[in-house]
Amino acid sequence: ILAEGAFKACVSFLPRDQARQFVADCVAACACTYVEGGSESEALRRLFEHPEQKFRLNYLLGHLEESVAPDDSDEESDGDGDDGESHPAGLKVTPEERQQMADTLRNHLTSIRAVADRLAETVSTGLGQPISQLTASDKDAFEELAEAELLKDEGYHEIVDRIIDAVESRFESLDQTCLVKGRDGWPSMWTLELPAERRAEFIHSVNRFSSNYAPLFGKLLTPLVQGIRVRGPLKPKWHEGPSPRLVIMDGQGIGHTADSTSSVSTTITKRFKLADLILLVDNAAQPLQAASCAVLSSVVASGNTQKLLVCFTHFDEVRGDNLPDAKSRKNHVTGSFDNAV
């Protein structure tokens, strides 16, 4: 929300039971990887990334590697001309903390492997044959039996409880006066208000809830965030005069889930009527894929064509032997768009 005055932020978090379910899904996927004979790297990947890719545990628990240094070639900046680092000094992960996180992760993997060993024996007995001899047609039966047996395993629930406790402990580094907690003690909201002259500090503070910067894995709270609302003079330094009266809404990108590639969810389409402008941002290097076409279709079908504005990014990556100059590249992108329309 662009407005004059102080900077304000409000961050809402996932409920505890939903966060716990995400963790349980990740632990179950990791255990099944071990049961199926997968490598430790594959098991770790499935522990870190929820199947729907909406929840990533490594942001909260850190890396398994003992040292992860930022790449000097990468530019990590706010993009608004602020001087200084993009993250507050208190958010830096020390080598000692990184080592401790790696040791804790190894303990989790050891415990999950023990659960997987018990699960493999139980499932093999239930199916009447070793896991390694299962055919593709037996896959569904294996998954159903494995899920049912996991829910009976006390060790599985203990691992999930330990991880969710570790996740909850990440809130302890926040200013507790800014946290609002529910009846169960789980944080439901974080708020912040700073004067306009402390712009950089404000952006750094909010970054913790939206960043995906790998060297900070272990201290980021991004996966637990349900929504962020910020208000203030969020205008570029070259802009003179008062802030434009704008409210900008952004959400999960189209195409992040399989079903959104062919259709747009009602959580997005119901906002079409509220908005004065619908901005479709697409990659010019490969313009108008299925997800973008789904947006175009829904905008036309809902009668909001006049609100649509299309912005093509990565235009510098549009290259080809038949595209000698900028005009031909623009015509190439525009032609692709016209074809889709």
Short mmCIF file of C-alpha atoms in Angstrom, two decimals:
data_model
loop_
_atom_site.label_atom_id
_atom_site.label_comp_id
_atom_site.label_asym_id
_atom_site.label_seq_id
_atom_site.Cartn_x
_atom_site.Cartn_y
_atom_site.Cartn_z
CA ILE A 1 0.00 0.00 0.00
CA LEU A 2 1.65 3.24 -1.15
CA ALA A 3 0.97 6.05 1.30
CA GLU A 4 2.74 8.93 3.01
CA GLY A 5 3.78 8.67 6.64
CA ALA A 6 5.45 5.89 8.60
CA PHE A 7 6.32 2.43 7.31
CA LYS A 8 4.03 -0.29 8.64
CA ALA A 9 4.08 -4.06 8.17
CA CYS A 10 1.87 -6.94 9.21
CA VAL A 11 2.85 -10.57 8.62
CA SER A 12 0.43 -13.45 9.23
CA PHE A 13 1.63 -17.01 9.79
CA LEU A 14 0.35 -20.48 8.99
CA PRO A 15 -1.59 -22.12 11.86
CA ARG A 16 0.39 -24.63 13.91
CA ASP A 17 -1.63 -27.63 12.73
CA GLN A 18 -1.08 -26.72 9.07
CA ALA A 19 2.65 -26.22 9.60
CA ARG A 20 2.80 -29.56 11.43
CA GLN A 21 1.01 -31.29 8.55
CA PHE A 22 3.55 -29.89 6.09
CA VAL A 23 6.40 -31.17 8.28
CA ALA A 24 4.71 -34.57 8.62
CA ASP A 25 4.36 -34.83 4.83
CA CYS A 26 8.05 -34.01 4.37
CA VAL A 27 9.18 -36.57 6.97
CA ALA A 28 6.92 -39.22 5.43
CA ALA A 29 8.31 -38.54 1.94
CA CYS A 30 11.86 -38.77 3.28
CA ALA A 31 11.15 -42.08 5.04
CA CYS A 32 9.54 -43.58 1.92
CA THR A 33 12.61 -42.58 -0.09
CA TYR A 34 14.79 -44.62 2.25
CA VAL A 35 12.32 -47.55 2.07
CA GLU A 36 12.47 -47.50 -1.73
CA GLY A 37 16.28 -47.56 -1.63
CA GLY A 38 16.85 -43.93 -2.58
CA SER A 39 20.09 -42.09 -1.86
CA GLU A 40 20.60 -39.83 1.15
CA SER A 41 20.74 -36.77 -1.08
CA GLU A 42 17.33 -37.67 -2.54
CA ALA A 43 15.94 -38.34 0.94
CA LEU A 44 17.25 -34.98 2.13
CA ARG A 45 15.71 -33.22 -0.87
CA ARG A 46 12.31 -34.73 -0.12
CA LEU A 47 12.66 -33.77 3.55
CA PHE A 48 13.46 -30.18 2.60
CA GLU A 49 10.85 -29.69 -0.14
CA HIS A 50 7.16 -30.41 0.30
CA PRO A 51 5.72 -32.23 -2.74
CA GLU A 52 3.61 -29.15 -3.56
CA GLN A 53 6.72 -26.93 -3.22
CA LYS A 54 4.81 -24.51 -1.00
CA PHE A 55 6.84 -25.36 2.09
CA ARG A 56 10.64 -25.69 2.31
CA LEU A 57 12.19 -26.89 5.56
CA ASN A 58 15.77 -25.94 4.65
CA TYR A 59 14.80 -22.26 4.94
CA LEU A 60 14.04 -23.00 8.61
CA LEU A 61 16.49 -25.77 9.50
CA GLY A 62 19.53 -24.77 7.44
CA HIS A 63 21.85 -26.69 5.12
CA LEU A 64 23.41 -30.07 5.70
CA GLU A 65 26.65 -28.74 4.23
CA GLU A 66 28.98 -27.35 6.87
CA SER A 67 29.81 -24.21 4.92
CA VAL A 68 27.68 -22.32 2.45
CA ALA A 69 29.19 -19.03 1.33
CA PRO A 70 27.40 -16.50 -0.85
CA ASP A 71 28.55 -16.34 -4.45
CA ASP A 72 30.41 -13.08 -5.02
CA SER A 73 29.11 -12.96 -8.57
CA ASP A 74 25.51 -12.76 -7.35
CA GLU A 75 24.10 -9.35 -6.68
CA GLU A 76 21.91 -9.41 -3.59
CA SER A 77 20.30 -6.03 -3.23
CA ASP A 78 16.95 -4.50 -2.44
CA GLY A 79 16.74 -3.13 -5.96
CA ASP A 80 15.81 0.33 -4.68
CA GLY A 81 19.22 1.92 -4.34
CA ASP A 82 19.62 1.48 -0.58
CA ASP A 83 23.19 1.35 0.62
CA GLY A 84 24.48 -1.42 2.85
CA GLU A 85 23.76 -5.10 3.03
CA SER A 86 20.41 -6.49 2.06
CA HIS A 87 19.93 -8.23 5.38
CA PRO A 88 20.46 -7.06 8.96
CA ALA A 89 23.67 -8.15 10.69
CA GLY A 90 21.70 -10.05 13.36
CA LEU A 91 20.34 -12.37 10.69
CA LYS A 92 23.74 -13.65 9.60
CA VAL A 93 24.34 -17.38 10.14
CA THR A 94 27.67 -17.94 11.90
CA PRO A 95 29.89 -20.96 11.11
CA GLU A 96 29.15 -22.34 14.58
CA GLU A 97 25.39 -22.06 14.03
CA ARG A 98 25.70 -23.63 10.59
CA GLN A 99 27.64 -26.56 12.04
CA GLN A 100 25.06 -27.02 14.79
CA MET A 101 22.23 -26.99 12.23
CA ALA A 102 24.05 -29.59 10.11
CA ASP A 103 24.55 -31.86 13.14
CA THR A 104 20.88 -31.57 14.06
CA LEU A 105 19.86 -32.41 10.50
CA ARG A 106 22.06 -35.52 10.54
CA ASN A 107 20.36 -36.63 13.75
CA HIS A 108 16.96 -36.15 12.11
CA LEU A 109 18.04 -38.21 9.10
CA THR A 110 19.38 -40.98 11.35
CA SER A 111 16.05 -41.12 13.20
CA ILE A 112 14.07 -41.11 9.94
CA ARG A 113 16.23 -43.93 8.56
CA ALA A 114 15.45 -45.99 11.67
CA VAL A 115 11.73 -45.40 11.10
CA ALA A 116 12.19 -46.34 7.44
CA ASP A 117 13.90 -49.63 8.37
CA ARG A 118 10.94 -50.61 10.57
CA LEU A 119 8.54 -49.47 7.88
CA ALA A 120 10.30 -51.52 5.18
CA GLU A 121 10.05 -54.68 7.25
CA THR A 122 6.37 -54.12 8.05
CA VAL A 123 5.40 -53.22 4.46
CA SER A 124 7.33 -56.18 3.00
CA THR A 125 5.46 -58.50 5.33
CA GLY A 126 2.12 -56.90 4.46
CA LEU A 127 2.71 -57.11 0.71
CA GLY A 128 4.27 -60.54 0.86
CA GLN A 129 7.40 -59.59 -1.09
CA PRO A 130 10.50 -57.40 -0.76
CA ILE A 131 10.15 -53.70 -1.61
CA SER A 132 12.82 -54.00 -4.31
CA GLN A 133 10.68 -56.52 -6.23
CA LEU A 134 7.54 -54.38 -6.38
CA THR A 135 6.23 -53.60 -9.84
CA ALA A 136 4.80 -50.28 -10.98
CA SER A 137 1.26 -51.63 -10.50
CA ASP A 138 2.08 -52.38 -6.83
CA LYS A 139 3.13 -48.76 -6.22
CA ASP A 140 -0.31 -47.57 -5.07
CA ALA A 141 -0.70 -50.46 -2.64
CA PHE A 142 2.77 -49.77 -1.26
CA GLU A 143 2.04 -46.07 -0.72
CA GLU A 144 -1.28 -46.74 1.02
CA LEU A 145 0.23 -49.35 3.32
CA ALA A 146 3.31 -47.24 4.05
CA GLU A 147 1.17 -44.21 4.96
CA ALA A 148 -1.03 -46.28 7.26
CA GLU A 149 1.96 -47.89 9.01
CA LEU A 150 3.76 -44.57 9.43
CA LEU A 151 0.81 -43.14 11.33
CA LYS A 152 1.09 -46.03 13.80
CA ASP A 153 4.83 -45.49 14.38
CA GLU A 154 5.60 -43.53 17.55
CA GLY A 155 9.09 -42.74 16.30
CA TYR A 156 7.64 -41.00 13.27
CA HIS A 157 5.47 -38.73 15.42
CA GLU A 158 8.41 -37.99 17.74
CA ILE A 159 10.52 -36.81 14.79
CA VAL A 160 7.70 -34.58 13.54
CA ASP A 161 7.30 -33.12 17.05
CA ARG A 162 11.04 -32.44 17.34
CA ILE A 163 11.14 -30.69 13.98
CA ILE A 164 8.03 -28.59 14.66
CA ASP A 165 9.56 -27.56 18.01
CA ALA A 166 12.74 -26.51 16.16
CA VAL A 167 10.62 -24.58 13.65
CA GLU A 168 8.74 -22.82 16.44
CA SER A 169 12.02 -21.85 18.10
CA ARG A 170 12.87 -19.70 15.05
CA PHE A 171 10.34 -17.16 16.32
CA GLU A 172 12.40 -16.61 19.48
CA SER A 173 14.86 -14.33 17.70
CA LEU A 174 12.05 -11.87 16.87
CA ASP A 175 11.09 -8.96 19.09
CA GLN A 176 8.42 -10.65 21.22
CA THR A 177 6.57 -7.36 21.72
CA CYS A 178 5.82 -7.37 17.98
CA LEU A 179 4.37 -10.90 18.02
CA VAL A 180 0.71 -11.77 18.50
CA LYS A 181 0.15 -15.37 19.63
CA GLY A 182 -2.91 -17.58 19.60
CA ARG A 183 -4.32 -19.67 22.43
CA ASP A 184 -1.90 -22.49 21.65
CA GLY A 185 1.09 -20.14 21.96
CA TRP A 186 1.86 -20.35 18.24
CA PRO A 187 2.51 -16.91 16.66
CA SER A 188 -0.32 -15.76 14.43
CA MET A 189 0.91 -12.29 13.48
CA TRP A 190 3.97 -9.99 13.55
CA THR A 191 3.70 -6.22 13.23
CA LEU A 192 6.20 -3.40 12.80
CA GLU A 193 6.06 0.38 12.51
CA LEU A 194 9.07 2.58 11.73
CA PRO A 195 9.41 6.23 10.72
CA ALA A 196 9.86 7.01 7.02
CA GLU A 197 13.56 7.87 7.39
CA ARG A 198 14.34 4.29 8.51
CA ARG A 199 13.44 2.83 5.12
CA ALA A 200 16.44 0.47 4.81
CA GLU A 201 15.87 -0.97 8.30
CA PHE A 202 12.22 -1.56 7.48
CA ILE A 203 13.01 -3.42 4.25
CA HIS A 204 15.68 -5.50 6.01
CA SER A 205 13.23 -6.46 8.75
CA VAL A 206 10.52 -7.56 6.34
CA ASN A 207 13.08 -9.45 4.20
CA ARG A 208 13.28 -12.17 6.83
CA PHE A 209 9.70 -13.14 6.02
CA SER A 210 10.03 -13.06 2.22
CA SER A 211 13.66 -13.84 1.35
CA ASN A 212 14.99 -17.02 -0.28
CA TYR A 213 18.68 -16.05 0.14
CA ALA A 214 20.56 -19.37 0.60
CA PRO A 215 23.34 -18.14 2.98
CA LEU A 216 20.57 -17.22 5.46
CA PHE A 217 18.92 -20.65 5.45
CA GLY A 218 18.25 -21.62 9.04
CA LYS A 219 17.05 -18.18 10.11
CA LEU A 220 14.46 -17.34 7.47
CA LEU A 221 10.75 -17.58 8.32
CA THR A 222 9.50 -17.43 4.73
CA PRO A 223 7.85 -20.92 4.62
CA LEU A 224 5.70 -20.11 7.66
CA VAL A 225 4.29 -16.90 6.19
CA GLN A 226 0.68 -16.87 5.06
CA GLY A 227 0.60 -13.25 3.91
CA ILE A 228 2.43 -9.93 4.16
CA ARG A 229 0.94 -6.45 4.07
CA VAL A 230 3.18 -3.37 3.99
CA ARG A 231 2.25 0.30 3.94
CA GLY A 232 4.37 3.42 3.53
CA PRO A 233 6.13 5.77 1.12
CA LEU A 234 7.22 2.87 -1.10
CA LYS A 235 8.31 5.01 -4.02
CA PRO A 236 11.63 5.28 -5.89
CA LYS A 237 14.00 8.02 -4.80
CA TRP A 238 13.76 9.74 -8.20
CA HIS A 239 10.00 10.20 -7.82
CA GLU A 240 9.09 13.73 -6.78
CA GLY A 241 5.87 14.68 -5.07
CA PRO A 242 3.47 12.55 -2.99
CA SER A 243 3.23 8.78 -3.30
CA PRO A 244 0.85 7.49 -5.98
CA ARG A 245 -2.40 6.14 -4.56
CA LEU A 246 -1.76 2.48 -5.32
CA VAL A 247 -2.50 -0.84 -3.66
CA ILE A 248 -0.51 -3.65 -5.29
CA MET A 249 -1.63 -7.26 -4.74
CA ASP A 250 0.67 -10.16 -5.56
CA GLY A 251 0.40 -13.87 -4.89
CA GLN A 252 1.69 -17.30 -5.84
CA GLY A 253 2.80 -17.34 -9.46
CA ILE A 254 0.59 -19.03 -12.00
CA GLY A 255 1.97 -22.45 -12.93
CA HIS A 256 3.52 -23.25 -9.52
CA THR A 257 0.98 -26.04 -9.17
CA ALA A 258 -0.02 -28.44 -11.92
CA ASP A 259 -3.71 -27.48 -11.94
CA SER A 260 -2.97 -23.74 -12.23
CA THR A 261 -1.27 -24.29 -15.60
CA SER A 262 -4.59 -24.99 -17.28
CA SER A 263 -6.92 -22.94 -15.07
CA VAL A 264 -6.77 -19.99 -12.67
CA SER A 265 -8.03 -20.48 -9.12
CA THR A 266 -11.04 -18.57 -7.83
CA THR A 267 -8.85 -16.91 -5.17
CA ILE A 268 -7.32 -14.96 -8.07
CA THR A 269 -10.31 -14.51 -10.36
CA LYS A 270 -12.49 -13.09 -7.57
CA ARG A 271 -10.00 -10.22 -7.30
CA PHE A 272 -10.46 -9.24 -10.95
CA LYS A 273 -13.57 -7.26 -10.07
CA LEU A 274 -11.84 -5.53 -7.14
CA ALA A 275 -8.81 -4.43 -9.15
CA ASP A 276 -8.47 -1.40 -11.42
CA LEU A 277 -5.66 -3.11 -13.34
CA ILE A 278 -4.65 -6.72 -13.99
CA LEU A 279 -0.93 -6.96 -14.70
CA LEU A 280 0.25 -10.17 -16.37
CA VAL A 281 4.04 -10.50 -16.13
CA ASP A 282 5.51 -12.97 -18.61
CA ASN A 283 8.95 -14.08 -19.78
CA ALA A 284 9.70 -12.64 -23.23
CA ALA A 285 12.32 -15.35 -23.91
CA GLN A 286 9.54 -17.93 -24.01
CA PRO A 287 6.35 -15.84 -24.21
CA LEU A 288 2.83 -17.01 -23.55
CA GLN A 289 3.10 -20.50 -22.15
CA ALA A 290 0.04 -22.47 -21.02
CA ALA A 291 -0.21 -20.72 -17.63
CA SER A 292 -0.23 -17.23 -19.16
CA CYS A 293 -2.78 -18.32 -21.75
CA ALA A 294 -4.98 -19.58 -18.89
CA VAL A 295 -4.85 -16.09 -17.35
CA LEU A 296 -5.76 -14.47 -20.67
CA SER A 297 -8.66 -16.85 -21.09
CA SER A 298 -10.02 -16.16 -17.59
CA VAL A 299 -9.66 -12.39 -17.99
CA VAL A 300 -11.58 -12.46 -21.28
CA ALA A 301 -14.23 -14.85 -19.95
CA SER A 302 -14.85 -12.64 -16.90
CA GLY A 303 -15.24 -9.53 -19.03
CA ASN A 304 -12.19 -7.73 -17.67
CA THR A 305 -10.23 -7.31 -20.91
CA GLN A 306 -9.99 -3.52 -20.54
CA LYS A 307 -8.17 -3.95 -17.21
CA LEU A 308 -5.43 -6.15 -18.67
CA LEU A 309 -1.84 -4.97 -19.04
CA VAL A 310 0.95 -7.34 -20.14
CA CYS A 311 4.58 -6.81 -19.11
CA PHE A 312 7.33 -8.86 -20.78
CA THR A 313 10.54 -9.37 -18.78
CA HIS A 314 13.92 -10.83 -19.88
CA PHE A 315 13.65 -9.00 -23.20
CA ASP A 316 17.47 -8.96 -23.43
CA GLU A 317 17.36 -12.77 -23.71
CA VAL A 318 15.27 -12.70 -26.89
CA ARG A 319 17.87 -13.64 -29.49
CA GLY A 320 18.00 -15.36 -32.86
CA ASP A 321 19.65 -15.28 -36.27
CA ASN A 322 16.42 -13.80 -37.64
CA LEU A 323 16.27 -11.04 -34.98
CA PRO A 324 19.02 -8.51 -35.84
CA ASP A 325 17.67 -5.50 -33.93
CA ALA A 326 15.36 -4.42 -31.10
CA LYS A 327 12.44 -3.74 -33.45
CA SER A 328 12.50 -7.27 -34.86
CA ARG A 329 12.71 -8.71 -31.34
CA LYS A 330 9.69 -6.65 -30.28
CA ASN A 331 7.77 -7.83 -33.34
CA HIS A 332 8.71 -11.43 -32.50
CA VAL A 333 7.32 -11.14 -28.95
CA THR A 334 4.24 -9.19 -30.05
CA GLY A 335 3.53 -11.74 -32.80
CA SER A 336 3.65 -14.57 -30.26
CA PHE A 337 1.22 -12.66 -28.05
CA ASP A 338 -1.14 -11.96 -30.94
CA ASN A 339 -1.09 -15.62 -31.86
CA ALA A 340 -2.08 -16.60 -28.32
CA VAL A 341 -4.85 -14.02 -28.26
#
